[in-house]
Every structure is written in C-alpha cells, then in structure tokens.
XYZ file of C-alpha atoms in Angstrom:
256
model
C 15.447 2.188 -16.852
C 14.006 5.676 -16.983
C 10.776 6.119 -15.040
C 8.588 9.081 -15.935
C 5.111 9.650 -14.543
C 4.489 13.123 -15.919
C 0.861 13.490 -16.988
C -0.056 10.604 -14.671
C -2.370 11.031 -11.694
C -1.551 8.814 -8.714
C -3.585 8.186 -5.561
C -2.041 6.631 -2.456
C -4.427 5.741 0.360
C -2.815 5.810 3.773
C -0.262 8.106 2.211
C 0.589 10.422 5.088
C 3.191 8.266 6.884
C 5.582 5.357 6.455
C 5.454 3.354 3.253
C 2.594 5.407 1.827
C 4.495 8.671 2.231
C 7.622 7.146 0.675
C 5.557 5.990 -2.308
C 4.064 9.475 -2.669
C 7.497 11.086 -2.566
C 8.946 8.710 -5.156
C 6.098 9.272 -7.622
C 6.438 13.025 -7.104
C 10.183 12.759 -7.734
C 9.343 11.109 -11.045
C 6.976 13.845 -12.200
C 3.642 12.369 -11.161
C 0.594 14.306 -10.014
C 0.200 12.865 -6.538
C -2.736 12.773 -4.158
C -2.676 11.165 -0.726
C -5.462 10.475 1.716
C -5.708 9.358 5.313
C -7.955 9.697 8.318
C -5.779 12.123 10.303
C -5.854 15.710 9.106
C -2.832 16.509 11.273
C -0.744 13.776 9.654
C -1.827 14.905 6.189
C -0.777 18.477 6.919
C 2.581 17.243 8.208
C 3.077 15.077 5.101
C 2.141 17.917 2.783
C 4.600 20.215 4.539
C 7.359 17.589 4.288
C 6.799 17.089 0.561
C 6.546 20.817 -0.050
C 9.998 21.201 1.521
C 11.193 18.625 -1.010
C 9.809 20.803 -3.791
C 6.569 18.898 -4.413
C 3.010 20.186 -4.455
C 0.539 17.419 -3.739
C -3.209 17.105 -3.288
C -4.452 15.592 -0.038
C -7.749 14.901 1.704
C -9.031 13.343 4.910
C -10.853 10.168 3.876
C -12.159 7.074 5.620
C -11.380 4.466 2.957
C -14.044 2.122 4.334
C -16.832 4.576 3.476
C -18.082 4.363 -0.091
C -19.303 7.953 -0.421
C -16.080 9.396 0.971
C -13.967 7.286 -1.389
C -15.967 8.271 -4.481
C -16.064 11.934 -3.451
C -12.301 11.791 -3.085
C -11.881 10.211 -6.528
C -14.014 13.004 -8.012
C -11.859 15.610 -6.257
C -8.692 14.043 -7.686
C -10.193 14.123 -11.181
C -11.086 17.782 -10.779
C -7.573 18.548 -9.557
C -5.612 16.614 -12.186
C -8.102 15.931 -14.973
C -7.861 12.156 -14.763
C -7.044 9.200 -12.523
C -4.407 6.697 -13.682
C -2.966 4.814 -10.708
C -4.728 3.839 -7.478
C -2.593 2.399 -4.676
C -4.462 0.726 -1.821
C -1.896 1.208 0.922
C -4.137 2.053 3.902
C -4.267 -0.616 6.602
C -4.416 -1.172 10.338
C -2.688 -3.929 12.303
C -4.251 -4.569 15.719
C -2.080 -6.667 18.015
C -4.407 -9.267 19.523
C -4.709 -13.003 19.430
C -7.682 -13.817 17.216
C -9.559 -15.361 20.126
C -9.015 -12.185 22.181
C -9.887 -9.630 19.489
C -12.741 -7.280 20.462
C -15.586 -7.404 17.967
C -15.410 -3.690 17.176
C -11.692 -4.057 16.384
C -12.514 -7.035 14.173
C -15.134 -5.080 12.209
C -12.954 -1.978 11.834
C -9.967 -4.015 10.624
C -12.009 -5.793 7.958
C -13.445 -2.482 6.797
C -10.111 -0.661 6.565
C -7.999 -3.528 5.226
C -10.475 -5.330 3.000
C -13.529 -3.257 2.124
C -11.199 -0.466 1.012
C -9.837 -2.768 -1.731
C -13.362 -3.423 -2.971
C -14.117 0.301 -3.044
C -10.820 1.042 -4.786
C -11.720 -1.504 -7.448
C -15.092 0.160 -7.997
C -13.343 3.495 -8.454
C -10.843 1.960 -10.878
C -13.640 0.394 -12.941
C -15.498 3.692 -13.161
C -12.629 6.144 -13.544
C -10.002 4.207 -15.509
C -12.071 2.168 -17.956
C -11.700 4.677 -20.805
C -7.933 5.156 -20.571
C -6.776 2.032 -18.772
C -4.816 2.211 -15.558
C -3.182 0.448 -12.656
C -4.324 -0.631 -9.202
C -1.727 -1.835 -6.712
C -2.584 -3.392 -3.359
C -0.535 -3.608 -0.179
C -0.358 -7.226 0.880
C 1.979 -8.448 3.642
C 4.518 -11.128 4.494
C 1.862 -12.229 6.974
C -0.013 -13.771 4.028
C 2.915 -16.163 3.576
C 3.493 -16.827 7.266
C 1.073 -15.445 9.872
C 2.012 -14.774 13.485
C 0.252 -15.293 16.770
C -0.757 -11.859 17.997
C -1.623 -10.364 14.601
C -3.724 -13.118 13.062
C -6.597 -10.863 12.064
C -4.215 -8.648 10.080
C -2.821 -11.741 8.326
C -6.319 -12.979 7.511
C -7.326 -9.676 5.922
C -4.105 -9.438 3.937
C -4.554 -13.014 2.693
C -7.972 -11.961 1.461
C -6.406 -8.939 -0.250
C -3.970 -11.259 -2.048
C -6.854 -13.382 -3.282
C -8.824 -10.330 -4.383
C -5.781 -8.986 -6.228
C -5.678 -12.072 -8.456
C -9.420 -12.057 -9.075
C -9.524 -8.339 -9.802
C -6.615 -8.691 -12.213
C -8.856 -10.907 -14.316
C -12.053 -8.906 -13.855
C -10.439 -5.578 -14.737
C -8.224 -6.824 -17.581
C -10.920 -6.155 -20.233
C -10.757 -2.486 -19.199
C -6.939 -2.400 -19.600
C -6.489 -2.064 -15.852
C -3.616 -4.027 -14.350
C -3.845 -5.177 -10.702
C -0.808 -6.272 -8.683
C 0.357 -6.383 -5.092
C 3.451 -5.737 -3.010
C 4.527 -7.836 -0.038
C 6.704 -5.932 2.428
C 8.706 -7.779 5.025
C 9.763 -5.959 8.172
C 9.954 -2.282 7.213
C 10.961 0.499 9.593
C 7.560 2.147 9.975
C 5.316 3.327 12.770
C 3.115 0.247 12.292
C 6.050 -2.134 12.732
C 7.603 -0.396 15.739
C 5.759 -2.309 18.495
C 6.927 -5.635 17.060
C 10.466 -4.367 16.421
C 10.788 -3.011 19.938
C 9.594 -6.281 21.434
C 11.343 -8.835 19.203
C 13.724 -6.893 16.972
C 16.757 -9.177 17.237
C 14.782 -12.360 16.607
C 13.040 -10.738 13.660
C 16.364 -9.690 12.130
C 17.826 -13.197 12.481
C 15.389 -14.670 9.934
C 16.195 -12.050 7.266
C 18.936 -13.083 4.837
C 20.146 -9.492 4.427
C 20.237 -9.194 8.244
C 18.579 -5.788 8.444
C 15.121 -4.280 8.238
C 13.887 -2.538 5.124
C 13.141 1.138 4.691
C 9.935 2.624 3.212
C 11.862 3.718 0.125
C 12.705 0.092 -0.655
C 9.001 -0.629 -1.003
C 8.352 2.583 -2.937
C 10.867 1.555 -5.610
C 9.053 -1.741 -6.175
C 5.662 -0.031 -6.353
C 6.948 2.452 -8.926
C 8.104 -0.447 -11.091
C 4.712 -2.185 -10.868
C 2.978 1.052 -11.884
C 5.312 1.697 -14.816
C 5.184 0.674 -18.451
C 8.087 -1.683 -17.745
C 5.507 -3.874 -15.976
C 2.944 -3.639 -18.783
C 2.521 -7.425 -19.042
C 2.451 -8.049 -15.292
C -0.925 -8.438 -13.620
C -2.264 -10.666 -10.861
C 1.266 -10.870 -9.444
C 3.193 -9.812 -6.354
C 6.615 -8.405 -5.575
C 8.104 -9.421 -2.217
C 10.318 -6.807 -0.565
C 11.550 -8.661 2.503
C 15.342 -8.858 2.325
C 15.073 -12.608 1.885
C 13.043 -13.258 5.016
C 12.881 -17.036 5.573
C 14.313 -17.730 2.111
C 16.175 -20.458 3.986
C 15.589 -21.948 7.431
C 18.888 -20.669 8.839
C 19.882 -17.333 7.255
C 22.203 -16.403 10.135
C 24.481 -19.329 9.203
C 25.700 -17.371 6.185
C 26.915 -14.552 8.460
C 28.899 -16.770 10.835
C-alpha cells in the first residue's frame, strides 16, 4: 500500500503529546497538511519544534475543545491556512483516576466536556466544513469501552459514549460523504498511561498476548489507514490496537 495525503488537510485535537503527536508526525511524513491543537501553549511549542526538527512545518493553536466558539474559530483558521479541511481526528481526552463514587463533581463535568462534548463539536465542524468535498472523522475510543476498570470508570463511561456516537454519526454524516470511525488503543506508552503502568505494569503486561505495551506509532499507523482511500467503504467501525489484550483468558500460557 502507498499512502499519500498530499493536498489533504488534517486536524488532530490533543495533538501535542503521545498518540496525538505520533499521528501528526505520521500524516506529515505522508505529505499531509497538518494542524494540531491542545490546551497547553508550552506543549504545542515543544511539539512544533520537534516536528520542525523532523523537517515538517505544521499549524498549531491553543484550543479548549469543549468550547464551541474556540473549536469553530480553530476550524476557520485551519481553512485559511490550508484552503480546506479534509480529516478531523478527535484525539483529545482526559483520564481522571478516581472511583466513580469518589469523583469530584467539577472533575466529572470537565471530563464529560473534554471527552464527549468535543466529539459533538467535531461533528458539527465536519458537517459544516466537509459537506461539499466529503471527508473523514476519526474518534479516539479506548479498550476501557470493552472492559472498564475500577479507578477510571468515568473515563470508560465517556469513551463508551464516544463509541456509540461514532456509529450514529457514521449514519448521520454518510449523506455528506463523511466517513466516521474509531480507534481503540490498548495500553500504549504515553504520559496518560504512565500512572497505571507504574503502579500495575507487570499485571497489565500479563494479559496482553504480545506481552509488551504498544507505542504511539502503532496507533498512528492504524489511524492513517482509517483516513486513507484504502478504507473508503469502512464507516461506523473500530480498529483495536491492543496487542491482543484479553484475546484469551490466559495469554501468558503461550509464553511458558
């Protein structure tokens, strides 16, 4: 397969670190016009510097993806920069580590806004900006939608809602030639996953058939496929990138 995203404009929310940054780098490697956003200006500057050292010039902006006006202003800025908007990747998310019954209300509200409302706003942008040309929206889901954990139940609940919205939006946006899919990472070596890895790393590895954690680039490769013409008849679907997590009850038995 030859992937080429020249003349394509790609937005990655939460694109300054981890999986989002890896996705941005991969699209840039493949000729895409890339824009990333995030809430931290410092992280955006660091990401831009990193990609510049790799030979890529990208557009970036500080955006709160839960705020409608900021999201639409950002979409307008991307259009001015690149002339169009073709691919919108809803990668931004937060994962507070609380039991549901111990979650502070302000944390609850912020998590729903960042993880869930942002998908709604991204869909509104896609409907407005991609309807003439068609396009792609891709949503970050999570293995937590398949099997939630005590201590991050709110995150799992929001990601389950994102999975449901992905299917519904695939149908609602199909008349506008906009495909909507999702990606389901397992345990990926990112800043977000570090607290869990540091606390329970060995136990987490034991349930993965491949017996190691994934890297952000593993997810980026799957996202690139979903955004490409090779996936032109795929919508309302999900790719799991988990190394075979819980594909059987006893994956360590194969290594003994």
